[in-house]
Amino acid sequence: MAGHFSLEHSKGSCDDDGRLIRTGTLFTCIAHIITTVIGSGVLSLAWSVAQLGWIAGPVSMICFAIVTYVSAFLLSDCYRSPDPVTGTRNYSYMDAVRVNLGRKRTWLCGILQYLSMYGTGVAYTLTTATSLRAIMKSNCYHKQGRKAPCSYGNSFYMLLFGAVQVVLSQIPDFHNMAWLSVVAAIMSFSYSFIGFALGLAKTIGNGHIKGSIAGTLMASPGQKVWRVSQALGDIAFAFPYSLVLLEIEDTLKSPPPENNTMKKASMISVSLTTFFYLCCGCFGYAAFGNNAPGNFLTGFGFYEPYWLIDFANACIVLHLVGGYQVFSQPIFSFADKWFHAKFPNSGFVNNFYTIKLPILPAYRLNLLRLCFRTIYVVTTTGLAVYFPYFNQILGLMGALNFWPLAIYFPVEMYFVQRKIKTWTKRWILLEVFSAGCLLVSAFAFVGSVEGVVREKLH
């Protein structure tokens, strides 16, 4: 990420922890956050608003945005312990949990965190394949007409994306990815703006705003409940970035204190993404009404201009190429450290081999990294091929991630960090906040599981 260092500055340039000096700024921090937040989740927001209706849809997005910022505010102070400005650095989410909450909850946190990151990789593989297929279908419809039998499978494009990620996964660590996050952030703004513009143009072309207060009507109340729960899960997937917040904060230079920069970056990033989310979700619903597609840039409510549809989907692909790495690098880093500690004398784990190809800079190859990271990408690709259900998978991952990682652990660590006593006003307020988010998360999780099971059976 932002902490890339050149050789001429490597000697004598160290932070207070002895590591190479960090160079991340407010700008790079915002880029990393936007890369993480604006992902495949934005594509399902029109569908989510359609399930919730004109009042509950936008209100839900605003509520999730507020919860996301509160979570980021609490978590950013956990980068250093015990003092949030001068304390010892916690390089990752798990480090912060271990220092503040103990070893047992660290194991629980690690399992949930890495499972959620892994699931995000599956979702990004699925979304990228959908966008690549949409480019092919868009060109086919343009040449042969909208009723042409333009049909393309997903599996080939998932395998293609997996092959690209096998190569990119050999990037050494998070600190070498600033360029990838900046490119990905630009791409995310591009396709979000295009989606917003297309929705606005179609709404104007229709001459009226579609949709209703109650949202999409279902055959029974039970089905409506399941759809609402899936929609909340999709929105929950679209917002939080707690999984990698401390890893991002670890790239920031100081002064000013890292937590202050992170809070400012979080406010700016969440405000920008919420604006785009509301525009994409609401104008998508206004354009298509209750028939809003699950993915509003690949569901083919938009046909022309076909080149703009192609460009938007190409932006999605480029963004998710970087987004996959942002979520995968913490797992890769953990694996590297664990194997190094477990097998300190193993050449397979610890030896590096310099490879020099024409034109390209020299690369230091490690066999463990090559094997582990390749297997990781292969398994995420395989699961995406086996469970190709866009909205249900996003809802499932959003519900799984939302309460425990974005709410519970940050709140509990805040109590320890700030020495908040039980039954004080602040303690009661945050516990009620956490309990409310738990109910929403459980509701979304059950509905999303039901959706995956139903799709698989059909």
XYZ file of C-alpha atoms in Angstrom:
458
model
C 0.000 0.000 0.000
C 1.201 3.489 0.778
C 4.313 2.479 2.649
C 6.568 1.773 -0.371
C 10.228 2.542 0.179
C 13.158 3.036 -2.145
C 16.563 1.597 -1.379
C 18.247 4.959 -0.946
C 15.966 5.765 1.986
C 16.014 2.361 3.638
C 19.037 3.023 5.836
C 18.432 5.005 8.970
C 14.824 5.843 8.105
C 12.781 3.994 10.703
C 9.612 4.612 12.680
C 9.334 4.254 16.455
C 8.836 0.480 16.077
C 12.050 -0.034 14.111
C 10.253 -0.688 10.822
C 10.854 1.310 7.658
C 9.289 4.742 7.904
C 5.683 4.911 6.781
C 4.755 7.407 4.066
C 0.953 7.054 3.775
C -1.092 10.255 3.600
C -4.733 11.289 3.876
C -5.018 10.916 0.092
C -3.623 7.377 -0.068
C -5.737 6.408 2.938
C -8.910 7.621 1.199
C -7.866 5.724 -1.945
C -7.420 2.484 0.001
C -10.765 2.901 1.806
C -12.680 3.670 -1.374
C -11.020 0.695 -3.082
C -12.240 -1.474 -0.218
C -15.744 -0.015 0.185
C -16.944 0.667 -3.359
C -16.870 -2.823 -4.739
C -19.363 -5.269 -6.147
C -21.854 -4.210 -3.456
C -22.767 -1.001 -5.308
C -24.075 -3.028 -8.249
C -26.841 -4.624 -6.191
C -28.129 -1.443 -4.525
C -30.868 -0.706 -7.083
C -32.198 -4.228 -6.502
C -31.935 -3.717 -2.728
C -33.894 -0.457 -2.854
C -36.493 -2.212 -5.020
C -37.054 -4.808 -2.289
C -37.300 -2.173 0.466
C -39.182 0.624 -1.296
C -38.699 4.373 -1.551
C -38.570 5.113 2.162
C -36.919 2.086 3.748
C -34.330 1.750 0.953
C -32.588 5.147 1.211
C -33.029 5.264 4.999
C -31.355 1.851 5.312
C -28.348 3.037 3.306
C -27.960 6.157 5.443
C -28.223 4.089 8.633
C -25.559 1.655 7.440
C -23.326 4.601 6.512
C -23.635 6.053 10.021
C -22.948 2.671 11.606
C -19.901 2.216 9.351
C -18.432 5.557 10.390
C -19.060 4.901 14.095
C -17.333 1.535 13.710
C -14.359 3.150 11.939
C -14.170 5.882 14.585
C -14.004 3.320 17.414
C -11.589 1.025 15.622
C -9.132 3.704 14.494
C -8.225 4.385 18.154
C -7.212 0.732 18.544
C -4.201 1.050 16.243
C -2.095 1.958 19.286
C -2.473 0.540 22.780
C -2.964 1.429 25.533
C -2.830 5.087 24.455
C -4.346 5.761 20.984
C -1.625 8.339 20.155
C 1.598 7.185 21.838
C 0.963 3.510 22.586
C 2.416 0.397 20.956
C 1.303 -0.235 17.383
C -1.168 -2.995 16.509
C -0.372 -3.917 12.926
C -3.608 -5.752 12.206
C -7.166 -6.238 13.421
C -6.164 -9.471 15.165
C -3.251 -7.764 16.926
C -5.642 -5.182 18.368
C -8.109 -7.853 19.520
C -5.332 -9.884 21.174
C -3.960 -6.869 23.074
C -7.356 -5.587 24.211
C -9.561 -8.691 24.524
C -7.263 -11.653 25.055
C -6.255 -14.818 23.231
C -9.607 -16.676 23.108
C -11.461 -13.889 21.380
C -8.472 -13.404 19.077
C -9.024 -16.911 17.687
C -12.726 -16.200 17.144
C -11.902 -12.886 15.497
C -9.302 -14.491 13.241
C -11.653 -17.208 12.045
C -14.425 -14.712 11.253
C -12.092 -12.155 9.706
C -10.304 -14.501 7.370
C -13.511 -16.337 6.491
C -15.100 -13.021 5.537
C -12.059 -11.937 3.510
C -12.037 -15.287 1.772
C -15.752 -14.972 1.011
C -15.197 -11.502 -0.399
C -12.659 -13.011 -2.781
C -15.347 -15.478 -3.921
C -17.840 -12.620 -4.403
C -15.326 -10.542 -6.366
C -14.523 -13.508 -8.625
C -18.220 -13.971 -9.338
C -18.814 -10.258 -9.959
C -15.861 -9.909 -12.315
C -17.041 -12.851 -14.402
C -20.525 -11.342 -14.577
C -19.099 -8.038 -15.848
C -16.883 -9.721 -18.453
C -19.870 -11.694 -19.678
C -21.931 -8.474 -19.775
C -19.372 -6.890 -22.107
C -19.734 -9.801 -24.522
C -23.549 -9.703 -24.336
C -23.626 -5.923 -24.815
C -21.598 -6.198 -28.002
C -23.757 -9.100 -29.181
C -27.011 -7.181 -28.582
C -25.582 -4.148 -30.368
C -24.714 -6.178 -33.469
C -27.659 -8.618 -33.601
C -30.489 -6.814 -31.794
C -31.939 -7.039 -28.311
C -33.809 -10.271 -28.963
C -30.734 -12.146 -30.155
C -29.862 -15.355 -28.255
C -26.699 -13.890 -26.735
C -25.675 -16.418 -24.127
C -22.283 -16.741 -22.447
C -21.253 -18.894 -19.519
C -19.608 -17.619 -16.326
C -17.011 -20.309 -15.686
C -14.487 -19.310 -18.361
C -14.369 -15.706 -17.119
C -14.004 -16.800 -13.506
C -11.043 -18.955 -14.502
C -9.544 -16.028 -16.410
C -9.885 -13.759 -13.377
C -8.360 -16.469 -11.202
C -5.351 -16.715 -13.508
C -4.759 -12.960 -13.215
C -5.017 -13.148 -9.420
C -2.482 -15.975 -9.257
C 0.046 -13.552 -10.755
C -0.969 -10.499 -8.701
C -1.013 -12.522 -5.491
C 2.757 -12.726 -5.698
C 2.954 -9.004 -4.782
C 5.044 -9.208 -1.579
C 2.757 -7.363 0.850
C 0.243 -4.587 1.551
C 2.922 -1.869 1.437
C 3.635 -2.436 -2.244
C 0.066 -1.799 -3.391
C -0.455 1.992 -3.371
C -0.539 2.139 -7.177
C -3.078 -0.692 -7.357
C -5.408 0.989 -4.831
C -5.262 4.369 -6.611
C -6.140 2.763 -9.958
C -8.912 0.712 -8.327
C -10.373 3.786 -6.584
C -10.494 5.688 -9.898
C -12.234 2.739 -11.527
C -14.803 2.487 -8.710
C -15.729 6.153 -9.056
C -15.948 5.734 -12.834
C -18.439 2.881 -12.918
C -20.446 4.286 -10.001
C -20.792 7.606 -11.830
C -21.697 5.859 -15.086
C -24.363 3.808 -13.305
C -25.757 6.937 -11.710
C -25.757 8.792 -15.051
C -27.433 5.930 -16.912
C -30.098 5.614 -14.228
C -30.746 9.357 -14.332
C -30.915 9.374 -18.142
C -33.328 6.424 -18.242
C -35.529 8.022 -15.565
C -35.698 11.231 -17.611
C -36.381 9.176 -20.745
C -39.223 7.338 -19.021
C -40.811 10.671 -18.110
C -41.682 9.515 -14.611
C -40.180 7.941 -11.483
C -40.912 4.254 -11.127
C -41.167 2.276 -7.907
C -43.380 2.411 -4.839
C -43.281 2.978 -1.093
C -43.562 -0.748 -0.340
C -41.124 -1.943 -2.989
C -41.419 -5.171 -4.964
C -44.608 -7.137 -4.302
C -44.169 -10.848 -3.582
C -46.549 -13.806 -3.724
C -46.633 -14.150 0.068
C -45.564 -12.193 3.166
C -42.942 -14.847 3.905
C -41.265 -14.337 0.537
C -41.282 -10.583 1.088
C -39.536 -11.036 4.446
C -36.802 -13.158 2.819
C -36.286 -10.566 0.076
C -36.039 -7.728 2.610
C -33.486 -9.676 4.633
C -31.394 -10.337 1.516
C -31.562 -6.668 0.586
C -30.289 -5.648 4.029
C -27.490 -8.178 3.673
C -26.494 -6.688 0.320
C -26.383 -3.177 1.799
C -24.406 -4.469 4.770
C -21.890 -5.985 2.339
C -21.524 -2.676 0.501
C -20.353 -0.518 3.430
C -18.000 -1.810 6.159
C -14.221 -1.958 5.774
C -13.317 -2.884 9.347
C -11.537 -6.002 8.100
C -8.617 -4.007 6.721
C -8.921 -0.681 8.552
C -5.952 -1.219 10.870
C -3.829 -2.596 8.032
C -4.588 0.620 6.126
C -3.866 2.736 9.210
C -0.504 0.985 9.551
C 0.602 2.600 6.274
C 0.094 6.181 7.554
C 2.930 8.481 8.489
C 2.874 10.565 11.669
C 2.556 13.295 12.761
C -0.362 13.919 12.705
C -1.419 10.901 14.819
C -2.507 7.978 12.681
C -5.935 7.734 14.323
C -6.708 11.375 13.504
C -5.816 10.866 9.838
C -7.886 7.679 9.706
C -10.938 9.361 11.252
C -10.732 12.219 8.754
C -10.234 9.813 5.846
C -13.155 7.682 7.054
C -15.476 10.681 7.228
C -14.559 11.782 3.695
C -14.652 8.269 2.240
C -17.938 7.220 3.842
C -19.570 10.517 2.792
C -18.416 10.096 -0.819
C -19.423 6.455 -1.063
C -22.819 7.081 0.555
C -23.543 9.835 -1.971
C -22.685 7.501 -4.851
C -24.604 4.631 -3.286
C -27.730 6.726 -2.908
C -27.415 7.971 -6.482
C -26.869 4.497 -7.937
C -29.473 2.767 -5.786
C -32.192 5.389 -6.023
C -31.810 6.318 -9.687
C -31.545 2.625 -10.564
C -34.850 2.030 -8.800
C -36.384 5.156 -10.335
C -35.377 3.896 -13.781
C -36.501 0.264 -13.501
C -38.943 0.260 -10.598
C -39.758 -3.126 -9.123
C -38.047 -4.813 -12.097
C -34.619 -3.507 -11.071
C -32.017 -6.151 -12.016
C -29.840 -7.813 -9.381
C -26.776 -6.196 -10.949
C -27.818 -2.943 -12.550
C -24.878 -2.748 -14.982
C -25.158 -6.338 -16.199
C -28.910 -7.000 -15.945
C -29.547 -5.331 -19.299
C -32.032 -2.722 -18.483
C -29.381 -0.577 -20.192
C -28.522 -1.438 -23.809
C -27.223 1.797 -25.317
C -24.779 3.406 -25.614
C -23.203 -0.035 -25.673
C -19.650 1.318 -25.543
C -20.433 3.069 -22.242
C -21.851 -0.163 -20.789
C -18.669 -1.899 -21.897
C -16.489 0.785 -20.353
C -18.376 0.671 -17.033
C -18.023 -3.097 -16.816
C -14.346 -2.849 -17.746
C -13.929 -0.400 -14.845
C -15.622 -2.913 -12.533
C -13.195 -5.608 -13.638
C -10.124 -3.410 -13.131
C -11.381 -2.269 -9.736
C -12.112 -5.763 -8.460
C -8.720 -6.965 -9.640
C -7.271 -4.541 -7.069
C -10.038 -5.044 -4.517
C -9.396 -8.803 -4.435
C -5.808 -8.135 -3.431
C -6.746 -5.600 -0.727
C -8.829 -8.288 0.997
C -6.424 -11.166 0.312
C -3.105 -9.625 1.380
C -3.869 -9.771 5.152
C -4.458 -13.531 4.816
C -1.243 -13.912 2.833
C 0.680 -11.917 5.439
C -0.710 -14.039 8.285
C 0.192 -17.245 6.470
C 3.746 -16.028 5.821
C 4.278 -15.179 9.496
C 2.685 -18.376 10.808
C 4.710 -20.708 8.589
C 7.902 -18.745 9.290
C 7.390 -19.110 13.052
C 6.371 -22.785 12.766
C 9.187 -23.844 10.408
C 12.119 -21.462 10.993
C 14.649 -23.855 9.421
C 12.665 -24.833 6.335
C 14.158 -23.749 3.021
C 10.746 -24.140 1.361
C 9.308 -21.554 3.784
C 12.190 -19.133 4.197
C 14.427 -19.210 1.103
C 14.076 -16.615 -1.654
C 15.277 -17.015 -5.235
C 15.945 -13.995 -7.427
C 14.381 -14.213 -10.883
C 15.261 -11.683 -13.587
C 13.157 -11.492 -16.727
C 13.822 -9.175 -19.675
C 12.522 -5.608 -19.184
C 10.872 -6.455 -15.838
C 12.603 -5.704 -12.499
C 14.127 -8.578 -10.540
C 11.641 -10.577 -8.457
C 12.386 -12.525 -5.266
C 10.468 -15.805 -5.494
C 9.478 -17.749 -2.378
C 8.113 -21.278 -2.877
C 5.705 -21.089 0.083
C 4.162 -17.892 -1.246
C 3.899 -19.344 -4.724
C 2.141 -22.516 -3.549
C -0.076 -21.140 -0.760
C -1.287 -18.103 -2.672
C -1.940 -20.098 -5.817
C -4.002 -22.669 -3.886
C -5.907 -19.828 -2.201
C -6.880 -18.267 -5.541
C -7.804 -21.649 -7.010
C -10.217 -22.405 -4.144
C -11.955 -18.999 -4.278
C -12.377 -19.442 -8.016
C -13.744 -22.967 -7.561
C -16.360 -21.855 -5.023
C -17.464 -18.973 -7.254
C -17.991 -21.455 -10.105
C -20.025 -23.751 -7.816
C -22.177 -20.992 -6.202
C -22.791 -18.382 -8.955
C -25.565 -16.489 -7.126
C -24.701 -12.796 -7.052
C -27.237 -11.179 -4.696
C -27.462 -14.099 -2.293
C -23.675 -14.445 -1.940
C -23.267 -10.703 -1.325
C -26.012 -10.776 1.295
C -24.468 -13.788 3.012
C -21.016 -12.179 3.183
C -22.449 -8.848 4.334
C -24.398 -10.448 7.175
C -21.441 -12.594 8.244
C -19.093 -9.611 8.368
C -21.363 -6.886 9.668
C -22.021 -7.452 13.368
C -19.061 -9.383 14.756
C -16.283 -7.588 12.895
C -17.739 -4.149 12.234
C -19.602 -3.733 15.551
C -18.905 -6.226 18.364
C -15.108 -6.259 18.443
C -14.660 -2.483 17.890
C -17.155 -1.721 20.676
C -15.563 -4.185 23.119
C -12.057 -2.907 22.365
C -13.247 0.666 22.828
C -14.521 -0.236 26.316
C -11.082 -1.581 27.243
C -9.119 1.198 25.549
C -11.125 3.993 27.145
C -11.724 2.107 30.416
C -15.505 2.459 30.123
C -17.231 1.056 33.210
C -20.336 -1.102 32.981
C -23.755 0.513 33.339
C -22.459 4.008 32.601
C -24.400 6.004 30.000
C -21.756 5.464 27.305
C -21.607 1.723 28.034
C -25.405 1.348 27.844
C -25.595 3.393 24.640
C -22.935 1.334 22.850
C -24.369 -1.980 24.089
C -27.824 -1.043 22.766
C -26.158 -0.005 19.498
C -24.375 -3.371 19.300
C -27.504 -5.378 20.159
C -29.543 -3.595 17.484
C -26.886 -4.308 14.857
C -26.808 -7.966 15.947
C -30.525 -8.337 15.244
C -30.151 -6.796 11.780
C -27.152 -8.988 10.999
C -28.907 -12.191 12.123
C -32.012 -11.311 10.096
C -29.931 -10.682 6.969
C -27.860 -13.846 7.460
C -30.890 -16.157 7.745
C -32.524 -14.621 4.688
C -29.359 -14.875 2.603
C -28.811 -18.522 3.531
C -32.400 -19.233 2.509
C -31.741 -17.501 -0.824
C -28.580 -19.523 -1.559
C -30.303 -22.807 -0.664
C -33.349 -21.980 -2.764
C -31.252 -21.050 -5.816
C -29.107 -24.177 -5.489
C -32.160 -26.447 -5.255
C -33.692 -24.841 -8.320
